[in-house]
């Protein structure tokens, strides 16, 4: 497994395992239930709007029987005014219910988004090392949008459909039980059709969201790695990979939308069949003087009004299924195990001296595949400890354990005599200053990016840190100097310039323990020399851990730990290790074998 922070873009998107829909709905209800009073208001508005919807067809029937047939146009005019008023009030109350429901939905998804983002802040680094960033982003954007759409429309439509359905059936039974029974002939067909169509709907919508997350992850990675893609002329290969991923989304999307889209047309066919049956049977009953023509008109309208809620319920099932699948994906993040709480006896680390000791430390990213094996060393306050060795040997892992990004399998790590498991994480990490190989800068001003090392620092302190890191010359050359706002991922700066800002940020933090993970790996020789001078000043009185492949940068280290295959195989200062003619000697000579003096001997730089 690669060390954290390296190569995470190659990790596959996790497979979605759908959970129990009822459990997911209960969890969504926990968010909605805080708005019970508002929901009751919406329900009341829905009831009023539904009742007014039922009034319209009844008044039309009354108009036929009581005013049109007897030719009472004066009465008809009065009834038309009542009918128009009823329809106007229906529109008003429908708007009010939608307005209030949209407010509830927006607040709910805000809370969902906040809780999901808050959860991300307490998840361990291992979560982000084993997840596609694009998939995580998709869950917090696309999936929440689908939940929002369902809450905006589906809840009110479901309420309205159920109330309308109950009211319509009640009035139909009151008017004519026989014609009501005849109109019900298509209902079993509707239920059977709905059941058959929606049987696999949830599965396909869940797969669609998973495929969308995978596509988003691919796009995010491809955009981030465009320089690499172009450098190796792999544009066509990336296009093919995108086409394959896009095709997967297309295929599952087609299946999901076919099941979703076929519902409406089928329901319309069944509606028309029911309409024809009611019209024919009603006409026969009218001829037999069992019912009036107005009653037939009422029934025809109620038949439509009866099937419309069924159609809406059937259509909303698709939206609900999609929202449930999205909610499940979102709750998967919320269910992730956060970083363990600090131990009950954890102490706040204050006035840190910088005494660090690793004692019999074992660690593995995957069970049974140890990354570090019996690591032992002791760094005294103010010492500079260099970690060298081949890629993947475990150098960065040691740093990740010291910062408690990961917890060890066995052994102990001590800071100032305290086992770090019994130190609060915040106080431990606050005592550390870190400049990583993979520099990350925010889309803020240069000043704010450096100030991230200590948020309460003054502008002058920020600028002093920049000067110490030798970053001020290039900062002043930017369009707005320290107030220049960086683009996303700071792509408007060179890698070396980004590294200098990261070092300035670490300087500003004024840590007791300094960690430099290949901090000078992306700068030119002259800049490296300037940084080394600044680092020497910064390291004075601080315990420093320096990870370096360029061995020329760590010759002055007090203790050099040579790591290979997860073990410390050699340790000592530069001169002592060269005299041993061991692994470090060979590593050092391999870097400088081509640098010779005039007499042909190898030159030490």
Coordinates of C-alpha atoms in Angstrom, one line a residue:
X1 CA 0.0 0.0 0.0
X2 CA 1.4 3.4 -0.8
X3 CA 2.2 5.8 2.0
X4 CA -0.7 8.1 2.8
X5 CA -0.9 11.2 0.7
X6 CA 0.8 9.4 -2.3
X7 CA -1.0 7.9 -5.2
X8 CA -4.5 8.1 -3.7
X9 CA -5.9 8.9 -7.1
X10 CA -5.6 5.3 -8.1
X11 CA -7.9 3.9 -5.4
X12 CA -11.1 2.5 -6.7
X13 CA -14.5 3.9 -5.7
X14 CA -16.1 1.8 -3.0
X15 CA -19.0 -0.5 -3.9
X16 CA -22.3 0.8 -2.6
X17 CA -24.2 -1.7 -0.4
X18 CA -27.9 -0.6 -0.2
X19 CA -29.3 -0.5 3.3
X20 CA -32.8 -1.0 4.6
X21 CA -35.0 1.6 3.1
X22 CA -37.2 2.0 6.2
X23 CA -34.1 2.7 8.3
X24 CA -33.0 5.4 5.9
X25 CA -36.4 7.0 5.9
X26 CA -36.4 7.0 9.7
X27 CA -33.1 8.8 9.7
X28 CA -34.4 11.4 7.2
X29 CA -37.5 11.8 9.4
X30 CA -35.2 12.7 12.3
X31 CA -34.1 15.7 10.3
X32 CA -37.6 16.6 9.2
X33 CA -39.2 16.0 12.6
X34 CA -37.6 19.2 14.1
X35 CA -40.0 21.1 11.8
X36 CA -43.2 19.3 13.1
X37 CA -45.2 22.5 13.5
X38 CA -44.3 23.7 10.0
X39 CA -45.1 20.3 8.6
X40 CA -48.5 20.4 10.3
X41 CA -49.1 23.8 8.7
X42 CA -48.1 22.3 5.3
X43 CA -50.4 19.3 5.9
X44 CA -53.3 21.7 6.8
X45 CA -52.7 23.7 3.6
X46 CA -52.6 20.4 1.6
X47 CA -56.0 19.4 3.1
X48 CA -57.6 22.7 2.2
X49 CA -56.2 22.7 -1.3
X50 CA -57.3 19.1 -1.8
X51 CA -60.8 19.8 -0.5
X52 CA -61.1 22.8 -2.9
X53 CA -59.9 20.5 -5.7
X54 CA -62.9 18.2 -4.9
X55 CA -65.3 21.1 -4.8
X56 CA -64.7 22.0 -8.5
X57 CA -66.0 18.8 -10.2
X58 CA -69.0 18.6 -7.8
X59 CA -70.0 22.2 -8.7
X60 CA -69.7 21.4 -12.4
X61 CA -72.2 18.5 -11.9
X62 CA -74.5 20.7 -10.0
X63 CA -74.3 23.3 -12.7
X64 CA -75.4 20.8 -15.3
X65 CA -78.3 19.3 -13.3
X66 CA -79.6 22.5 -11.5
X67 CA -78.8 25.3 -13.9
X68 CA -77.9 24.3 -17.5
X69 CA -80.6 21.6 -18.0
X70 CA -83.3 24.0 -16.5
X71 CA -81.9 26.9 -18.4
X72 CA -81.3 29.0 -15.2
X73 CA -78.5 31.2 -16.5
X74 CA -78.7 33.6 -13.6
X75 CA -78.1 30.8 -11.1
X76 CA -75.4 29.5 -13.4
X77 CA -73.6 32.8 -13.3
X78 CA -73.5 32.9 -9.5
X79 CA -72.3 29.3 -9.4
X80 CA -69.5 30.1 -11.9
X81 CA -68.3 32.9 -9.6
X82 CA -68.2 30.3 -6.7
X83 CA -66.3 27.9 -9.0
X84 CA -63.7 30.5 -10.1
X85 CA -63.2 31.4 -6.5
X86 CA -62.7 27.8 -5.5
X87 CA -60.1 27.3 -8.3
X88 CA -58.3 30.6 -7.3
X89 CA -58.2 29.6 -3.7
X90 CA -56.9 26.1 -4.7
X91 CA -54.0 27.8 -6.6
X92 CA -53.3 30.1 -3.6
X93 CA -53.2 27.3 -1.0
X94 CA -51.1 25.1 -3.4
X95 CA -48.6 27.9 -3.7
X96 CA -48.5 28.4 0.1
X97 CA -47.9 24.7 0.7
X98 CA -45.2 24.6 -1.9
X99 CA -43.5 27.7 -0.5
X100 CA -43.5 26.4 3.1
X101 CA -42.3 22.9 2.0
X102 CA -39.5 24.4 0.0
X103 CA -38.3 26.3 3.1
X104 CA -38.4 23.1 5.2
X105 CA -36.5 21.2 2.4
X106 CA -33.8 23.8 2.2
X107 CA -33.3 23.9 5.9
X108 CA -33.2 20.1 6.0
X109 CA -30.6 19.7 3.3
X110 CA -28.6 22.5 4.9
X111 CA -28.5 20.4 8.1
X112 CA -27.7 17.2 6.2
X113 CA -24.9 19.0 4.3
X114 CA -23.5 20.5 7.5
X115 CA -23.6 17.2 9.4
X116 CA -21.9 15.4 6.5
X117 CA -19.2 18.1 6.3
X118 CA -18.7 18.2 10.0
X119 CA -18.3 14.4 9.9
X120 CA -15.6 14.8 7.3
X121 CA -13.6 17.0 9.7
X122 CA -13.5 14.3 12.4
X123 CA -12.8 11.3 10.1
X124 CA -9.3 9.9 10.3
X125 CA -6.8 10.5 7.5
X126 CA -7.1 6.8 6.5
X127 CA -10.6 7.6 5.3
X128 CA -9.4 10.1 2.7
X129 CA -6.4 7.9 1.8
X130 CA -8.8 5.1 0.8
X131 CA -11.6 7.1 -1.0
X132 CA -11.9 8.7 -4.3
X133 CA -12.1 12.5 -3.7
X134 CA -14.6 12.8 -6.5
X135 CA -16.9 10.2 -5.1
X136 CA -16.9 11.9 -1.7
X137 CA -17.7 15.3 -3.4
X138 CA -20.5 13.6 -5.4
X139 CA -22.2 12.5 -2.2
X140 CA -22.1 15.9 -0.7
X141 CA -23.4 17.6 -3.9
X142 CA -25.3 15.4 -6.3
X143 CA -26.8 13.1 -3.7
X144 CA -27.9 15.9 -1.5
X145 CA -29.5 17.7 -4.5
X146 CA -31.5 14.5 -5.2
X147 CA -32.7 14.5 -1.6
X148 CA -33.6 18.1 -1.9
X149 CA -35.6 17.6 -5.0
X150 CA -37.5 14.8 -3.4
X151 CA -38.3 16.8 -0.3
X152 CA -39.3 19.9 -2.3
X153 CA -41.9 18.1 -4.4
X154 CA -42.5 14.5 -3.3
X155 CA -43.7 15.0 0.3
X156 CA -46.4 17.6 -0.6
X157 CA -47.5 15.5 -3.6
X158 CA -47.7 12.4 -1.5
X159 CA -49.8 14.2 1.1
X160 CA -52.0 15.8 -1.5
X161 CA -52.4 12.5 -3.4
X162 CA -53.4 10.5 -0.4
X163 CA -55.9 13.1 0.8
X164 CA -57.3 13.6 -2.7
X165 CA -57.7 9.9 -3.1
X166 CA -59.6 9.4 0.2
X167 CA -61.8 12.4 -0.5
X168 CA -62.6 11.4 -4.1
X169 CA -63.5 7.8 -3.1
X170 CA -65.7 9.0 -0.3
X171 CA -67.7 11.4 -2.6
X172 CA -67.9 8.8 -5.4
X173 CA -69.4 6.3 -2.9
X174 CA -71.8 8.9 -1.7
X175 CA -73.0 9.7 -5.2
X176 CA -73.1 6.2 -6.7
X177 CA -71.7 3.1 -5.1
X178 CA -72.3 1.0 -8.2
X179 CA -70.5 3.5 -10.6
X180 CA -67.7 3.7 -8.0
X181 CA -67.3 0.0 -8.1
X182 CA -67.2 0.0 -11.9
X183 CA -64.6 2.8 -11.9
X184 CA -62.3 0.7 -9.7
X185 CA -61.8 -1.9 -12.4
X186 CA -58.4 -0.4 -13.4
X187 CA -57.0 0.0 -9.9
X188 CA -55.7 -3.6 -9.5
X189 CA -54.0 -3.2 -12.9
X190 CA -52.4 0.0 -11.7
X191 CA -51.0 -1.6 -8.5
X192 CA -49.7 -4.6 -10.4
X193 CA -48.0 -2.4 -13.0
X194 CA -46.5 -0.2 -10.4
X195 CA -45.2 -3.2 -8.4
X196 CA -43.6 -4.7 -11.5
X197 CA -42.0 -1.5 -12.7
X198 CA -40.6 -0.3 -9.4
X199 CA -39.3 -3.8 -8.4
X200 CA -35.8 -2.9 -9.6
X201 CA -36.0 0.9 -9.7
X202 CA -34.1 1.4 -6.4
X203 CA -31.3 -0.9 -7.6
X204 CA -30.8 1.0 -10.9
X205 CA -31.0 4.5 -9.3
X206 CA -28.4 3.3 -6.7
X207 CA -26.2 2.0 -9.4
X208 CA -26.6 5.3 -11.3
X209 CA -25.5 7.3 -8.3
X210 CA -22.5 5.1 -7.8
X211 CA -21.5 5.4 -11.5
X212 CA -21.9 9.1 -11.3
X213 CA -19.6 9.3 -8.2
X214 CA -17.1 7.2 -10.1
X215 CA -17.3 9.5 -13.1
X216 CA -16.9 12.6 -10.9
X217 CA -13.8 11.0 -9.3
X218 CA -12.3 10.3 -12.7
X219 CA -12.9 13.9 -13.9
X220 CA -11.4 15.4 -10.7
X221 CA -8.3 13.2 -11.0
X222 CA -7.9 13.8 -14.7
X223 CA -8.1 17.6 -14.3
X224 CA -5.7 17.6 -11.4
X225 CA -3.2 15.5 -13.4
X226 CA -3.5 17.3 -16.7
X227 CA 0.2 18.2 -16.7
X228 CA 1.2 14.6 -16.3
X229 CA -1.3 13.5 -19.0
X230 CA 0.1 16.0 -21.5
X231 CA 3.7 15.3 -20.6
X232 CA 3.3 11.6 -21.4
X233 CA 1.0 12.4 -24.4
X234 CA -1.8 10.2 -23.0
X235 CA -4.7 12.4 -24.0
X236 CA -6.3 9.8 -26.2
X237 CA -5.9 7.1 -23.5
X238 CA -7.6 9.4 -21.1
X239 CA -10.4 10.0 -23.6
X240 CA -10.9 6.3 -23.9
X241 CA -10.9 5.8 -20.2
X242 CA -13.5 8.6 -19.9
X243 CA -15.6 7.0 -22.6
X244 CA -15.6 3.7 -20.8
X245 CA -16.6 5.3 -17.5
X246 CA -19.1 7.5 -19.2
X247 CA -20.6 4.5 -21.0
X248 CA -21.1 2.7 -17.7
X249 CA -23.0 5.7 -16.4
X250 CA -25.0 5.9 -19.7
X251 CA -26.0 2.2 -19.6
X252 CA -27.2 2.2 -16.0
X253 CA -28.8 5.6 -16.5
X254 CA -30.7 4.3 -19.5
X255 CA -32.1 1.4 -17.4
X256 CA -33.0 3.7 -14.5
X257 CA -34.7 6.2 -16.7
X258 CA -36.5 3.6 -18.8
X259 CA -38.1 2.2 -15.6
X260 CA -38.8 5.7 -14.5
X261 CA -40.2 6.9 -17.8
X262 CA -42.4 4.0 -18.7
X263 CA -44.5 4.6 -15.6
X264 CA -46.3 7.7 -16.9
X265 CA -47.4 6.4 -20.3
X266 CA -48.7 3.1 -18.8
X267 CA -50.7 5.0 -16.2
X268 CA -52.2 7.2 -18.9
X269 CA -53.3 4.1 -20.9
X270 CA -54.9 2.7 -17.8
X271 CA -56.5 6.1 -17.0
X272 CA -58.1 6.3 -20.5
X273 CA -59.4 2.8 -20.1
X274 CA -61.0 3.7 -16.8
X275 CA -62.4 6.9 -18.3
X276 CA -64.0 5.0 -21.2
X277 CA -65.5 2.4 -18.8
X278 CA -67.0 5.1 -16.5
X279 CA -68.4 7.1 -19.5
X280 CA -70.0 4.0 -21.0
X281 CA -71.4 2.6 -17.8
X282 CA -72.5 6.1 -16.6
X283 CA -74.4 6.7 -19.9
X284 CA -76.2 3.4 -19.6
X285 CA -77.2 4.2 -16.0
X286 CA -78.4 7.7 -17.0
X287 CA -80.6 6.2 -19.7
X288 CA -82.0 3.9 -17.0
X289 CA -82.6 7.1 -14.9
X290 CA -80.4 5.6 -12.1
X291 CA -78.2 8.7 -12.1
X292 CA -78.3 12.1 -13.7
X293 CA -76.1 13.6 -16.4
X294 CA -74.5 15.9 -13.9
X295 CA -73.5 12.9 -11.8
X296 CA -71.8 11.4 -14.9
X297 CA -69.9 14.6 -15.3
X298 CA -68.9 14.6 -11.7
X299 CA -67.8 11.0 -11.9
X300 CA -65.8 11.5 -15.1
X301 CA -63.9 14.4 -13.4
X302 CA -63.5 12.4 -10.2
X303 CA -62.3 9.4 -12.2
X304 CA -59.5 11.6 -13.6
X305 CA -59.0 13.0 -10.1
X306 CA -58.9 9.5 -8.7
X307 CA -56.3 8.2 -11.1
X308 CA -54.2 11.4 -11.0
X309 CA -53.1 10.8 -7.3
X310 CA -52.4 7.2 -8.2
X311 CA -50.2 8.4 -11.1
X312 CA -48.5 10.9 -8.9
X313 CA -47.8 8.3 -6.2
X314 CA -46.4 6.0 -8.8
X315 CA -44.2 8.7 -10.3
X316 CA -43.1 9.8 -6.8
X317 CA -42.0 6.3 -6.0
X318 CA -39.2 6.7 -8.6
X319 CA -38.1 10.0 -7.1
X320 CA -38.3 8.6 -3.6
X321 CA -36.3 5.5 -4.6
X322 CA -33.6 7.8 -6.0
X323 CA -33.6 10.0 -2.9
X324 CA -33.3 6.9 -0.7
X325 CA -30.4 5.6 -2.6
X326 CA -28.7 9.0 -2.3
X327 CA -29.5 9.3 1.4
X328 CA -28.0 5.8 1.9
X329 CA -24.8 7.0 0.2
X330 CA -24.7 10.1 2.4
X331 CA -25.4 8.2 5.6
X332 CA -22.5 5.9 4.7
X333 CA -20.2 8.8 5.3
X334 CA -22.0 9.8 8.5
X335 CA -21.7 6.2 9.7
X336 CA -17.9 6.1 9.2
X337 CA -16.0 5.6 12.4
X338 CA -14.4 9.0 13.4
X339 CA -11.0 9.4 15.0
X340 CA -11.2 7.9 18.5
X341 CA -11.9 10.3 21.3
X342 CA -9.0 11.3 23.5
X343 CA -8.3 9.0 26.3
X344 CA -10.1 9.9 29.6
X345 CA -6.8 10.6 31.2
X346 CA -5.4 12.5 28.2
X347 CA -3.3 15.6 29.1
X348 CA -2.9 18.9 27.3
X349 CA 0.7 19.2 26.0
X350 CA 2.1 22.6 27.1
X351 CA 5.6 24.1 27.1
X352 CA 6.8 21.3 24.8
X353 CA 10.5 20.5 25.0
X354 CA 10.6 18.3 21.9
X355 CA 11.8 15.0 23.4
X356 CA 10.5 12.2 21.1
X357 CA 11.0 8.5 21.5
X358 CA 9.8 5.6 19.4
X359 CA 9.9 2.3 21.4
X360 CA 9.3 -1.1 19.8
X361 CA 6.8 0.4 17.3
X362 CA 5.0 -1.9 14.9
X363 CA 2.5 -0.6 12.3
X364 CA 0.6 -1.9 9.3
X365 CA -1.8 -0.3 6.9
X366 CA -3.3 -3.7 6.1
X367 CA -3.5 -6.5 8.7
X368 CA -0.7 -9.0 8.2
X369 CA 1.4 -6.6 6.0
X370 CA 3.6 -4.7 8.5
X371 CA 4.9 -1.4 7.2
X372 CA 7.1 -0.6 10.3
X373 CA 8.8 -3.3 12.3
X374 CA 10.3 -2.8 15.7
X375 CA 11.3 0.9 15.2
X376 CA 13.3 2.3 18.1
X377 CA 14.9 5.8 18.3
X378 CA 15.2 8.7 20.7
X379 CA 15.3 12.3 19.6
X380 CA 16.5 14.7 22.3
X381 CA 15.2 18.3 22.5
X382 CA 16.7 20.5 19.7
X383 CA 18.1 17.6 17.7
X384 CA 17.7 17.2 14.0
X385 CA 16.7 13.7 13.0
X386 CA 17.0 12.8 9.3
X387 CA 15.0 9.9 7.8
X388 CA 16.5 8.4 4.7
X389 CA 15.9 5.3 2.6
X390 CA 14.3 4.1 -0.6
X391 CA 10.8 5.0 -1.6
X392 CA 8.2 3.1 0.4
X393 CA 10.6 2.2 3.2
X394 CA 8.4 3.8 5.8
X395 CA 9.8 7.3 6.3
X396 CA 6.5 9.2 5.9
X397 CA 4.7 6.6 7.9
X398 CA 6.9 7.5 10.9
X399 CA 5.7 11.1 10.6
X400 CA 2.1 10.0 10.2
X401 CA 2.4 8.0 13.5
X402 CA 4.0 10.9 15.3
X403 CA 1.1 13.2 14.3
X404 CA -1.4 10.5 15.1
X405 CA -2.8 10.5 11.6
X406 CA -2.6 6.8 12.2
X407 CA -2.3 4.9 15.5
X408 CA 0.4 2.2 16.0
X409 CA -0.4 -1.5 16.2
X410 CA 2.0 -2.0 19.2
X411 CA 4.8 -0.3 21.0
X412 CA 4.9 3.2 22.3
X413 CA 5.6 6.7 21.1
X414 CA 6.5 9.3 23.7
X415 CA 6.6 13.1 23.5
X416 CA 8.3 14.8 26.6
X417 CA 7.8 11.5 28.4
X418 CA 4.0 11.2 27.7
X419 CA 2.7 8.4 25.6
X420 CA 1.0 10.2 22.7
X421 CA -2.1 8.0 23.2
X422 CA -2.5 9.9 26.5
X423 CA -2.1 13.4 24.9
X424 CA -5.0 15.2 23.4
X425 CA -4.7 15.2 19.6
X426 CA -5.2 19.0 19.3
X427 CA -2.4 19.9 21.8
X428 CA -0.1 17.3 20.1
X429 CA -0.7 18.5 16.6
X430 CA -0.5 22.2 17.7
X431 CA 3.0 21.5 18.9
X432 CA 4.0 20.3 15.4
X433 CA 4.9 22.3 12.4
X434 CA 4.6 20.4 9.1
X435 CA 5.7 21.2 5.6
X436 CA 4.7 18.2 3.4
X437 CA 6.0 17.2 0.0
X438 CA 2.5 17.6 -1.5
X439 CA 1.8 21.3 -0.9
X440 CA -1.8 22.4 -0.5
X441 CA -2.8 26.1 -0.7
X442 CA -6.3 27.5 -0.5
X443 CA -8.0 29.9 -3.0
X444 CA -7.3 32.8 -0.7
X445 CA -4.7 35.6 -0.6
X446 CA -1.0 34.8 -0.1
X447 CA -1.2 36.5 3.3
X448 CA -4.1 34.2 4.4
X449 CA -2.4 31.1 3.1
X450 CA 0.6 31.7 5.3
X451 CA -1.5 32.8 8.2
X452 CA -3.1 29.4 8.2
X453 CA -0.1 28.3 10.3
X454 CA -1.4 30.6 13.1
X455 CA -4.7 32.3 12.6
X456 CA -4.2 35.0 15.1
X457 CA -0.9 36.1 13.6
X458 CA -0.5 39.8 12.6
X459 CA 0.3 40.9 9.1
X460 CA 3.8 41.8 10.1
X461 CA 4.4 38.3 11.7
X462 CA 3.2 36.7 8.5
X463 CA 5.6 38.8 6.4
X464 CA 8.4 38.0 8.8
X465 CA 7.8 34.3 8.3
X466 CA 7.8 34.8 4.5
X467 CA 11.1 36.6 4.7
X468 CA 12.6 33.8 6.8
X469 CA 11.5 31.3 4.2
X470 CA 13.0 33.5 1.5
X471 CA 9.5 33.7 -0.1
X472 CA 9.1 37.5 0.0
X473 CA 11.0 38.3 -3.2
X474 CA 8.6 36.3 -5.4
X475 CA 5.6 37.3 -3.3
X476 CA 6.3 41.0 -4.0
X477 CA 6.6 40.3 -7.7
X478 CA 3.0 39.1 -7.8
X479 CA 0.3 41.5 -9.1
X480 CA -1.0 42.4 -5.6
X481 CA 1.9 41.2 -3.5
X482 CA 0.7 39.6 -0.3
X483 CA -2.9 40.3 -1.2
X484 CA -2.8 38.3 -4.4
X485 CA -5.6 35.8 -4.4
X486 CA -4.4 32.4 -5.6
X487 CA -6.3 30.3 -8.1
X488 CA -7.6 26.9 -7.2
X489 CA -4.8 24.6 -6.2
X490 CA -2.5 27.6 -6.6
X491 CA -1.8 26.6 -10.2
X492 CA -0.6 30.2 -10.9
X493 CA 2.5 29.5 -8.8
X494 CA 5.4 27.2 -9.5
X495 CA 5.8 24.1 -7.4
X496 CA 8.9 25.7 -5.8
X497 CA 6.9 28.8 -4.9
X498 CA 4.1 26.8 -3.4
X499 CA 6.7 24.9 -1.4
X500 CA 8.2 28.2 -0.1
X501 CA 4.7 29.4 1.1
X502 CA 4.2 26.0 2.9
X503 CA 7.5 26.5 4.6
X504 CA 6.6 30.0 5.6
X505 CA 3.3 28.7 7.0
X506 CA 5.3 26.1 9.1
X507 CA 7.7 28.9 10.3
X508 CA 4.7 31.1 11.4
X509 CA 3.3 28.2 13.5
X510 CA 6.4 28.4 15.6
X511 CA 6.3 24.7 16.6
X512 CA 8.3 22.9 19.2
X513 CA 8.7 20.0 16.8
X514 CA 9.3 20.6 13.1
X515 CA 8.5 18.0 10.4
X516 CA 9.8 18.6 6.9
X517 CA 8.8 15.9 4.4
X518 CA 10.8 16.5 1.3
X519 CA 10.3 20.2 1.9
X520 CA 13.0 21.2 -0.6
X521 CA 12.4 18.5 -3.2
X522 CA 10.7 20.8 -5.7
X523 CA 13.0 23.8 -5.7
X524 CA 16.1 24.7 -7.6
X525 CA 19.6 24.5 -6.2
X526 CA 19.8 28.2 -5.4
X527 CA 16.4 28.3 -3.8
X528 CA 17.3 25.2 -1.8
X529 CA 20.4 27.0 -0.5
X530 CA 18.2 29.9 0.7
X531 CA 15.7 27.5 2.3
X532 CA 18.5 25.6 4.0
X533 CA 19.8 28.8 5.6
X534 CA 16.3 29.6 6.8
X535 CA 15.8 26.1 8.0
X536 CA 18.9 26.2 10.1
X537 CA 17.6 29.4 11.8
X538 CA 14.2 27.8 12.2
X539 CA 15.6 24.5 13.6
X540 CA 17.6 26.2 16.4
X541 CA 16.2 25.0 19.7
X542 CA 13.6 22.8 18.0
X543 CA 13.4 19.1 17.5
X544 CA 13.3 18.5 13.7
X545 CA 12.5 15.5 11.6
X546 CA 13.6 15.8 8.0
X547 CA 12.7 13.4 5.3
X548 CA 15.0 13.7 2.3
X549 CA 16.0 11.8 -0.8
X550 CA 18.7 14.5 -1.6
X551 CA 21.2 13.5 1.0
X552 CA 23.2 16.7 0.6
X553 CA 20.4 18.5 2.6
X554 CA 20.8 16.4 5.8
X555 CA 24.6 16.2 6.2
X556 CA 24.4 18.4 9.3
X557 CA 21.7 16.3 11.0
X558 CA 22.5 15.1 14.6
X559 CA 21.2 11.6 13.8
X560 CA 20.4 10.0 10.5
X561 CA 18.0 7.0 10.6
X562 CA 18.5 4.8 7.6
X563 CA 15.2 2.9 7.0
X564 CA 14.7 0.0 4.7
X565 CA 11.7 -2.4 4.5
X566 CA 10.2 -0.8 7.6
X567 CA 13.2 -1.2 9.8
X568 CA 16.0 1.1 11.0
X569 CA 19.0 -0.7 9.7
X570 CA 21.6 2.0 10.4
X571 CA 21.8 5.2 12.4
X572 CA 24.4 7.9 13.2
X573 CA 25.6 11.2 11.9
X574 CA 26.8 11.7 8.3
X575 CA 30.5 11.0 8.9
X576 CA 29.8 7.9 11.1
X577 CA 27.6 6.4 8.5
X578 CA 30.0 6.9 5.7
X579 CA 32.7 5.2 7.7
X580 CA 30.5 2.1 8.1
X581 CA 30.5 1.6 4.3
X582 CA 27.0 0.2 4.6
X583 CA 23.6 1.0 3.1
X584 CA 23.9 4.8 3.7
X585 CA 27.3 4.8 2.2
X586 CA 26.1 3.1 -1.0
X587 CA 23.1 5.4 -1.2
X588 CA 25.2 8.5 -0.8
X589 CA 27.8 7.4 -3.3
X590 CA 25.1 6.5 -5.8
X591 CA 23.9 10.1 -5.8
X592 CA 27.4 11.7 -6.1
X593 CA 29.2 9.1 -8.2
X594 CA 29.4 11.5 -11.1
X595 CA 30.8 14.4 -9.2
X596 CA 34.6 14.0 -9.2
X597 CA 37.5 16.1 -8.2
X598 CA 40.3 16.9 -10.7
X599 CA 42.3 14.0 -9.4
X600 CA 39.4 11.6 -10.1
X601 CA 38.3 11.0 -6.5
X602 CA 34.7 11.4 -5.5
X603 CA 33.9 14.9 -4.2
X604 CA 31.8 15.4 -1.1
X605 CA 29.5 18.3 -1.5

